[in-house]
Amino acid sequence: MSESAAVPAEGPFAHDPGSTAAFAALEGLPTSRPAPDAPRAVVIGGGTGAPMSIRTLLSLGVATDAVVAMADDGGSTGILRAAAGATAPGDIRKCLSAMAADSSDPLTEAFRLRFTFAENHTLGNLLLSALEQTAGSFPEAIAVCEGLLHARGHVHPSTLGRVMLEADTVDGRVVRGQALASHSRCALDCVRLRSEVPIEAYAPAVEAIRAADLIVLGPGSLFTSIVPNLLVPGIVQAVRASRATVVFVCSLADVQGETRGMTALDHVEALRRHGMQDLIDVMVAHGSGPVAASAASGSPADAALSASEAAGCDAGPVRPVALSPDDARAIQQAGIRLVVRDLVDRSSPTWHDPARLRAVMQEVLSLCRS
């Protein structure tokens, strides 16, 4: 989800939807740095989805870094890129907030505050952009903010290059720009990065991926948050070179345009088209009833989920990501272990419930160890 999709609020200050109160379910769990011998995870994504995985893994005591997409050009980030030549700060800022040792610390709270009276900028975006100038580089700006927030891991841009996302839609149009692509009137088919200079991966991001025990893709916007990282030369190669278990956390629903009407299998096929062929070990998807039961046992299901079952509530304007028995079978036949659980947050049906996601991540970690 891009910053332009932030939920509006009354008053001069607001929080992004990534600051959902549902994370209260994780409060009281470990907040210190993971132990030296803890498993190492890297979350690849951006937007509001990657912070969900970051906070979940940290609550399990996993040493967690993030590799973040840098194609965002909407909202506050878009203004700072266009007006100040800044490196895209928004998704970095969201992941830094998720890494913070104390989410209720006044500085952490201020870091993610959005100024509705000043072009909807956040303090974190402004601080990162200002520090990029005063500290001399964007990585130095990130390092300063990691120190201020007592971050429990590192946040790495997938590239430091000034990149733009370009997308082909399933109806044959070309859409330029991440913000426009995310709200396409029909699903996207493929995306690519454009730059005036050769695109290079940020070396610490590559090193973190190669050293990981667990690599988590998502949840989050498929084509505009997850895939842009995979398009950076060197990132997929690092995934292939690692010994990590690779987990894809599928979105619950499509509330934007980029994945309109796409099924869970369509999400997997899109990842495979963008470099992840034979690299996904586990897929985590939402479901209940026959599909969930059969996926847990490893046998094909005999009934499909209805739209309301897939969403976990009255579908309304939410377009659930459907998982049929045939799709479940095809995913498993591709060599991907399918883990299907009831993961929806009943108060926000497009969001994963943090406690439920934590439980399934605990299962995934057990699979990794075995």
CSV table of C-alpha atoms in Angstrom, one decimal:
chain,number,residue,atom,x,y,z
A,1,MET,CA,0.0,0.0,0.0
A,2,SER,CA,1.4,3.4,-1.0
A,3,GLU,CA,1.4,6.4,1.2
A,4,SER,CA,-1.3,8.0,-0.9
A,5,ALA,CA,-3.6,5.3,0.5
A,6,ALA,CA,-3.1,6.5,4.1
A,7,VAL,CA,-6.4,6.7,6.0
A,8,PRO,CA,-7.4,10.3,6.5
A,9,ALA,CA,-8.2,11.5,10.0
A,10,GLU,CA,-9.6,14.6,11.6
A,11,GLY,CA,-7.2,17.0,13.3
A,12,PRO,CA,-3.8,18.3,12.5
A,13,PHE,CA,-2.0,15.0,13.1
A,14,ALA,CA,-2.7,11.5,12.0
A,15,HIS,CA,-1.1,8.0,11.9
A,16,ASP,CA,-0.7,5.8,8.9
A,17,PRO,CA,-2.9,2.7,8.9
A,18,GLY,CA,0.3,0.7,9.6
A,19,SER,CA,0.0,2.0,13.2
A,20,THR,CA,-3.1,-0.1,13.7
A,21,ALA,CA,-4.2,-0.7,17.3
A,22,ALA,CA,-4.4,-4.4,16.5
A,23,PHE,CA,-0.7,-4.6,17.3
A,24,ALA,CA,-1.6,-4.2,20.9
A,25,ALA,CA,-1.9,-8.0,20.8
A,26,LEU,CA,1.9,-8.2,20.5
A,27,GLU,CA,2.6,-5.7,23.3
A,28,GLY,CA,4.4,-7.2,26.3
A,29,LEU,CA,6.3,-9.7,24.1
A,30,PRO,CA,10.1,-9.4,23.5
A,31,THR,CA,11.2,-5.9,22.7
A,32,SER,CA,15.0,-6.3,23.3
A,33,ARG,CA,17.4,-7.1,20.6
A,34,PRO,CA,17.3,-10.8,19.6
A,35,ALA,CA,19.9,-13.2,21.0
A,36,PRO,CA,23.2,-13.6,19.1
A,37,ASP,CA,22.2,-17.2,18.1
A,38,ALA,CA,18.7,-16.2,17.0
A,39,PRO,CA,17.6,-17.2,13.5
A,40,ARG,CA,18.1,-14.4,11.0
A,41,ALA,CA,15.2,-13.2,8.8
A,42,VAL,CA,14.9,-10.7,6.0
A,43,VAL,CA,11.5,-9.2,5.1
A,44,ILE,CA,11.3,-8.1,1.5
A,45,GLY,CA,8.6,-5.6,0.7
A,46,GLY,CA,7.5,-2.1,1.5
A,47,GLY,CA,4.3,-0.1,2.2
A,48,THR,CA,2.3,-1.1,5.2
A,49,GLY,CA,2.7,-4.9,4.7
A,50,ALA,CA,6.4,-5.4,5.5
A,51,PRO,CA,6.1,-3.7,8.9
A,52,MET,CA,3.5,-6.4,9.8
A,53,SER,CA,6.0,-9.1,9.2
A,54,ILE,CA,8.8,-7.2,10.9
A,55,ARG,CA,6.9,-6.7,14.1
A,56,THR,CA,5.6,-10.3,14.1
A,57,LEU,CA,9.1,-11.8,13.6
A,58,LEU,CA,10.7,-9.5,16.2
A,59,SER,CA,8.0,-10.6,18.7
A,60,LEU,CA,9.2,-14.2,18.2
A,61,GLY,CA,12.8,-13.3,19.0
A,62,VAL,CA,14.0,-13.5,15.4
A,63,ALA,CA,16.8,-11.2,14.3
A,64,THR,CA,15.1,-9.3,11.5
A,65,ASP,CA,16.3,-7.0,8.8
A,66,ALA,CA,14.2,-5.5,6.0
A,67,VAL,CA,14.9,-4.9,2.3
A,68,VAL,CA,12.6,-2.2,1.0
A,69,ALA,CA,11.4,-1.1,-2.4
A,70,MET,CA,12.4,2.3,-3.6
A,71,ALA,CA,9.9,3.1,-6.4
A,72,ASP,CA,7.3,4.9,-4.3
A,73,ASP,CA,6.3,8.2,-5.9
A,74,GLY,CA,3.0,9.0,-4.2
A,75,GLY,CA,1.9,11.2,-1.3
A,76,SER,CA,4.6,12.8,0.9
A,77,THR,CA,7.3,10.7,-0.6
A,78,GLY,CA,6.4,11.8,-4.1
A,79,ILE,CA,6.5,15.4,-3.1
A,80,LEU,CA,9.9,15.0,-1.5
A,81,ARG,CA,11.3,13.1,-4.5
A,82,ALA,CA,10.1,15.7,-7.0
A,83,ALA,CA,10.7,18.9,-5.0
A,84,ALA,CA,13.9,18.1,-3.0
A,85,GLY,CA,15.5,15.3,-5.1
A,86,ALA,CA,15.2,13.1,-2.0
A,87,THR,CA,15.6,9.3,-2.0
A,88,ALA,CA,12.2,7.8,-1.4
A,89,PRO,CA,11.8,7.8,2.4
A,90,GLY,CA,8.2,6.6,3.0
A,91,ASP,CA,8.5,2.8,3.1
A,92,ILE,CA,11.9,3.0,4.8
A,93,ARG,CA,10.3,5.2,7.5
A,94,LYS,CA,7.5,2.7,8.0
A,95,CYS,CA,9.9,-0.2,8.5
A,96,LEU,CA,12.1,1.8,10.8
A,97,SER,CA,9.0,2.5,13.0
A,98,ALA,CA,8.3,-1.3,13.0
A,99,MET,CA,11.9,-1.9,14.2
A,100,ALA,CA,11.6,0.6,17.1
A,101,ALA,CA,12.3,-0.9,20.5
A,102,ASP,CA,9.4,0.9,22.1
A,103,SER,CA,6.4,1.7,19.9
A,104,SER,CA,5.0,3.9,22.6
A,105,ASP,CA,8.1,6.0,23.1
A,106,PRO,CA,7.3,9.7,22.4
A,107,LEU,CA,10.0,10.0,19.7
A,108,THR,CA,8.8,6.9,18.0
A,109,GLU,CA,5.2,8.2,18.1
A,110,ALA,CA,6.4,11.6,16.7
A,111,PHE,CA,8.5,9.9,14.0
A,112,ARG,CA,5.4,8.4,12.4
A,113,LEU,CA,3.0,11.3,12.9
A,114,ARG,CA,1.6,12.7,9.7
A,115,PHE,CA,0.9,16.5,9.4
A,116,THR,CA,-2.4,16.8,7.7
A,117,PHE,CA,-2.0,20.6,7.5
A,118,ALA,CA,1.4,20.4,5.7
A,119,GLU,CA,0.8,18.3,2.5
A,120,ASN,CA,0.4,15.2,4.6
A,121,HIS,CA,4.2,14.9,5.3
A,122,THR,CA,5.3,12.7,8.2
A,123,LEU,CA,8.1,13.8,10.6
A,124,GLY,CA,9.9,10.6,9.7
A,125,ASN,CA,9.9,11.4,6.0
A,126,LEU,CA,11.1,14.9,6.6
A,127,LEU,CA,13.8,13.8,9.0
A,128,LEU,CA,15.1,11.1,6.6
A,129,SER,CA,15.2,13.6,3.7
A,130,ALA,CA,16.9,16.3,5.8
A,131,LEU,CA,19.5,13.8,7.2
A,132,GLU,CA,20.2,12.6,3.7
A,133,GLN,CA,21.5,16.2,3.1
A,134,THR,CA,23.3,16.8,6.4
A,135,ALA,CA,24.7,13.3,7.0
A,136,GLY,CA,25.9,13.0,3.4
A,137,SER,CA,24.0,9.9,2.2
A,138,PHE,CA,20.7,8.1,2.5
A,139,PRO,CA,22.3,5.1,4.3
A,140,GLU,CA,23.7,7.4,6.9
A,141,ALA,CA,20.3,9.0,7.3
A,142,ILE,CA,18.8,5.6,7.9
A,143,ALA,CA,21.6,4.7,10.4
A,144,VAL,CA,20.9,7.9,12.4
A,145,CYS,CA,17.2,7.1,12.6
A,146,GLU,CA,17.9,3.5,13.6
A,147,GLY,CA,19.9,4.9,16.5
A,148,LEU,CA,17.2,7.4,17.5
A,149,LEU,CA,14.5,4.7,17.5
A,150,HIS,CA,16.8,2.0,19.1
A,151,ALA,CA,15.9,-0.2,16.1
A,152,ARG,CA,16.1,-3.9,16.7
A,153,GLY,CA,17.3,-4.6,13.1
A,154,HIS,CA,18.5,-2.8,10.0
A,155,VAL,CA,16.4,-1.4,7.2
A,156,HIS,CA,18.1,-1.6,3.7
A,157,PRO,CA,17.0,0.0,0.5
A,158,SER,CA,17.0,-2.5,-2.3
A,159,THR,CA,18.8,0.1,-4.4
A,160,LEU,CA,20.0,3.7,-3.9
A,161,GLY,CA,19.2,4.5,-7.5
A,162,ARG,CA,16.4,6.9,-8.5
A,163,VAL,CA,14.0,4.4,-10.0
A,164,MET,CA,10.5,4.6,-11.5
A,165,LEU,CA,8.0,1.8,-11.8
A,166,GLU,CA,6.4,1.0,-15.1
A,167,ALA,CA,3.6,-1.5,-15.5
A,168,ASP,CA,1.7,-3.4,-18.2
A,169,THR,CA,-1.9,-4.0,-17.4
A,170,VAL,CA,-3.8,-7.2,-18.4
A,171,ASP,CA,-5.8,-5.1,-20.9
A,172,GLY,CA,-2.7,-3.9,-22.7
A,173,ARG,CA,-2.1,-0.4,-21.3
A,174,VAL,CA,1.2,0.9,-19.9
A,175,VAL,CA,1.1,2.8,-16.6
A,176,ARG,CA,4.0,4.8,-15.4
A,177,GLY,CA,4.6,5.5,-11.7
A,178,GLN,CA,4.1,3.4,-8.6
A,179,ALA,CA,1.2,5.5,-7.3
A,180,LEU,CA,-0.8,5.2,-10.5
A,181,ALA,CA,0.0,1.6,-11.0
A,182,SER,CA,-1.3,0.7,-7.5
A,183,HIS,CA,-4.7,2.1,-8.4
A,184,SER,CA,-4.9,0.7,-11.9
A,185,ARG,CA,-8.4,0.2,-13.2
A,186,CYS,CA,-7.5,-3.5,-13.9
A,187,ALA,CA,-4.9,-5.9,-12.7
A,188,LEU,CA,-1.3,-5.6,-13.7
A,189,ASP,CA,0.4,-8.2,-15.7
A,190,CYS,CA,4.1,-7.3,-15.3
A,191,VAL,CA,6.2,-4.4,-14.0
A,192,ARG,CA,9.7,-3.2,-14.5
A,193,LEU,CA,12.0,-0.5,-13.2
A,194,ARG,CA,13.2,2.5,-15.3
A,195,SER,CA,16.2,4.6,-14.5
A,196,GLU,CA,18.4,7.0,-16.3
A,197,VAL,CA,21.5,5.1,-15.1
A,198,PRO,CA,22.2,1.4,-14.6
A,199,ILE,CA,20.3,0.0,-11.5
A,200,GLU,CA,22.5,-1.6,-8.9
A,201,ALA,CA,21.5,-3.4,-5.7
A,202,TYR,CA,22.6,-1.9,-2.4
A,203,ALA,CA,25.4,-4.1,-1.2
A,204,PRO,CA,24.2,-4.5,2.5
A,205,ALA,CA,20.8,-5.6,1.2
A,206,VAL,CA,22.4,-8.3,-0.8
A,207,GLU,CA,24.6,-9.4,2.1
A,208,ALA,CA,21.6,-9.6,4.5
A,209,ILE,CA,19.6,-11.7,2.1
A,210,ARG,CA,22.5,-14.1,1.4
A,211,ALA,CA,23.1,-14.6,5.2
A,212,ALA,CA,19.4,-15.1,6.1
A,213,ASP,CA,17.8,-18.3,7.5
A,214,LEU,CA,14.3,-17.1,6.6
A,215,ILE,CA,13.2,-14.7,3.8
A,216,VAL,CA,9.7,-13.4,4.0
A,217,LEU,CA,8.0,-11.8,1.0
A,218,GLY,CA,5.0,-9.6,2.1
A,219,PRO,CA,2.4,-9.2,3.0
A,220,GLY,CA,1.6,-6.1,1.0
A,221,SER,CA,1.0,-4.8,-2.5
A,222,LEU,CA,2.3,-7.5,-4.9
A,223,PHE,CA,3.4,-5.4,-7.9
A,224,THR,CA,4.2,-2.1,-6.2
A,225,SER,CA,5.8,-3.2,-2.9
A,226,ILE,CA,7.2,-6.7,-3.2
A,227,VAL,CA,8.1,-7.2,-6.9
A,228,PRO,CA,10.0,-3.9,-7.3
A,229,ASN,CA,12.7,-5.3,-5.0
A,230,LEU,CA,13.0,-8.4,-7.1
A,231,LEU,CA,13.6,-6.3,-10.2
A,232,VAL,CA,16.8,-4.8,-8.9
A,233,PRO,CA,19.7,-6.8,-10.4
A,234,GLY,CA,21.3,-8.9,-7.7
A,235,ILE,CA,18.4,-9.3,-5.4
A,236,VAL,CA,16.9,-12.5,-6.8
A,237,GLN,CA,20.4,-13.8,-7.3
A,238,ALA,CA,21.0,-13.3,-3.6
A,239,VAL,CA,17.8,-15.1,-2.7
A,240,ARG,CA,18.9,-18.0,-4.9
A,241,ALA,CA,22.4,-18.0,-3.3
A,242,SER,CA,21.1,-18.1,0.2
A,243,ARG,CA,20.2,-21.2,2.2
A,244,ALA,CA,17.1,-19.5,3.6
A,245,THR,CA,13.5,-20.9,3.6
A,246,VAL,CA,11.6,-18.5,1.4
A,247,VAL,CA,8.0,-17.7,2.6
A,248,PHE,CA,5.4,-15.7,0.6
A,249,VAL,CA,2.6,-14.2,2.8
A,250,CYS,CA,-0.3,-13.6,0.4
A,251,SER,CA,-2.5,-10.6,0.8
A,252,LEU,CA,-6.0,-11.1,2.2
A,253,ALA,CA,-7.8,-8.9,-0.3
A,254,ASP,CA,-7.5,-6.5,-3.1
A,255,VAL,CA,-8.7,-3.0,-2.1
A,256,GLN,CA,-6.7,-1.2,-4.8
A,257,GLY,CA,-6.5,-1.9,-8.5
A,258,GLU,CA,-3.2,-3.7,-9.1
A,259,THR,CA,-4.3,-7.2,-8.3
A,260,ARG,CA,-8.0,-6.8,-9.1
A,261,GLY,CA,-9.6,-10.2,-9.5
A,262,MET,CA,-6.3,-12.1,-9.0
A,263,THR,CA,-6.4,-15.4,-7.1
A,264,ALA,CA,-3.9,-16.8,-4.7
A,265,LEU,CA,-2.4,-18.9,-7.6
A,266,ASP,CA,-2.2,-15.8,-9.7
A,267,HIS,CA,-0.1,-14.1,-7.0
A,268,VAL,CA,2.3,-17.0,-7.1
A,269,GLU,CA,2.5,-17.0,-10.9
A,270,ALA,CA,3.2,-13.3,-10.9
A,271,LEU,CA,6.1,-13.8,-8.5
A,272,ARG,CA,7.5,-16.6,-10.7
A,273,ARG,CA,7.3,-14.4,-13.8
A,274,HIS,CA,9.3,-11.8,-11.9
A,275,GLY,CA,12.3,-14.0,-11.0
A,276,MET,CA,11.0,-16.3,-8.2
A,277,GLN,CA,10.6,-19.5,-10.3
A,278,ASP,CA,11.4,-22.5,-8.0
A,279,LEU,CA,12.4,-20.1,-5.1
A,280,ILE,CA,9.3,-20.1,-3.0
A,281,ASP,CA,9.3,-22.8,-0.3
A,282,VAL,CA,6.2,-21.9,1.7
A,283,MET,CA,3.1,-19.9,1.0
A,284,VAL,CA,0.9,-18.5,3.8
A,285,ALA,CA,-2.6,-17.8,2.8
A,286,HIS,CA,-5.9,-17.0,4.5
A,287,GLY,CA,-8.7,-19.5,4.5
A,288,SER,CA,-11.0,-21.6,6.5
A,289,GLY,CA,-13.1,-24.7,6.1
A,290,PRO,CA,-12.2,-27.4,3.5
A,291,VAL,CA,-9.3,-25.6,1.9
A,292,ALA,CA,-7.5,-24.9,5.2
A,293,ALA,CA,-8.1,-28.4,6.5
A,294,SER,CA,-6.8,-30.0,3.3
A,295,ALA,CA,-3.8,-27.7,3.1
A,296,ALA,CA,-2.9,-28.5,6.7
A,297,SER,CA,-3.0,-32.2,5.9
A,298,GLY,CA,-1.3,-31.9,2.5
A,299,SER,CA,-4.2,-33.4,0.6
A,300,PRO,CA,-6.4,-31.7,-2.0
A,301,ALA,CA,-9.6,-29.9,-0.8
A,302,ASP,CA,-13.0,-30.9,-2.1
A,303,ALA,CA,-14.8,-27.6,-1.9
A,304,ALA,CA,-14.1,-24.0,-2.8
A,305,LEU,CA,-14.2,-21.0,-0.4
A,306,SER,CA,-17.0,-18.5,-1.1
A,307,ALA,CA,-16.0,-14.9,-1.3
A,308,SER,CA,-17.3,-14.1,2.2
A,309,GLU,CA,-15.4,-17.1,3.6
A,310,ALA,CA,-12.2,-16.0,2.0
A,311,ALA,CA,-12.5,-12.5,3.4
A,312,GLY,CA,-13.6,-13.8,6.8
A,313,CYS,CA,-16.5,-11.4,6.9
A,314,ASP,CA,-19.1,-9.8,4.7
A,315,ALA,CA,-17.1,-9.0,1.5
A,316,GLY,CA,-18.8,-5.7,0.8
A,317,PRO,CA,-16.3,-3.5,-1.2
A,318,VAL,CA,-13.5,-5.8,-0.3
A,319,ARG,CA,-12.3,-8.1,-3.1
A,320,PRO,CA,-11.0,-11.2,-1.3
A,321,VAL,CA,-8.0,-13.2,-2.7
A,322,ALA,CA,-9.7,-16.5,-3.6
A,323,LEU,CA,-8.1,-19.8,-3.0
A,324,SER,CA,-9.9,-22.7,-4.7
A,325,PRO,CA,-9.2,-26.4,-4.3
A,326,ASP,CA,-7.7,-26.5,-7.8
A,327,ASP,CA,-5.5,-23.5,-7.0
A,328,ALA,CA,-4.3,-25.1,-3.7
A,329,ARG,CA,-3.5,-28.3,-5.6
A,330,ALA,CA,-1.5,-26.4,-8.3
A,331,ILE,CA,0.4,-24.4,-5.7
A,332,GLN,CA,1.4,-27.6,-3.9
A,333,GLN,CA,2.3,-29.4,-7.2
A,334,ALA,CA,4.7,-26.5,-7.9
A,335,GLY,CA,6.7,-27.7,-4.8
A,336,ILE,CA,5.4,-25.0,-2.5
A,337,ARG,CA,4.2,-25.9,1.0
A,338,LEU,CA,0.8,-24.3,1.4
A,339,VAL,CA,-0.1,-23.1,5.0
A,340,VAL,CA,-3.7,-21.9,5.1
A,341,ARG,CA,-5.1,-20.5,8.3
A,342,ASP,CA,-7.8,-18.0,9.4
A,343,LEU,CA,-5.6,-14.8,9.5
A,344,VAL,CA,-8.1,-12.0,9.0
A,345,ASP,CA,-8.4,-9.1,11.5
A,346,ARG,CA,-12.2,-9.0,12.1
A,347,SER,CA,-12.1,-5.2,12.7
A,348,SER,CA,-10.2,-4.5,9.5
A,349,PRO,CA,-10.9,-7.3,7.0
A,350,THR,CA,-8.1,-6.2,4.6
A,351,TRP,CA,-5.5,-6.6,7.4
A,352,HIS,CA,-3.8,-9.7,8.9
A,353,ASP,CA,-4.5,-10.2,12.5
A,354,PRO,CA,-1.1,-9.8,14.3
A,355,ALA,CA,-1.7,-12.5,16.8
A,356,ARG,CA,-2.9,-15.0,14.2
A,357,LEU,CA,0.0,-14.1,11.8
A,358,ARG,CA,2.4,-14.6,14.8
A,359,ALA,CA,1.0,-18.1,15.4
A,360,VAL,CA,1.5,-19.1,11.8
A,361,MET,CA,5.0,-17.6,11.6
A,362,GLN,CA,5.8,-19.7,14.6
A,363,GLU,CA,4.7,-22.8,12.6
A,364,VAL,CA,6.9,-21.7,9.7
A,365,LEU,CA,9.9,-21.3,12.0
A,366,SER,CA,9.3,-24.8,13.2
A,367,LEU,CA,9.3,-26.0,9.6
A,368,CYS,CA,12.6,-24.2,9.0
A,369,ARG,CA,14.2,-25.9,12.0
A,370,SER,CA,12.9,-29.3,10.9
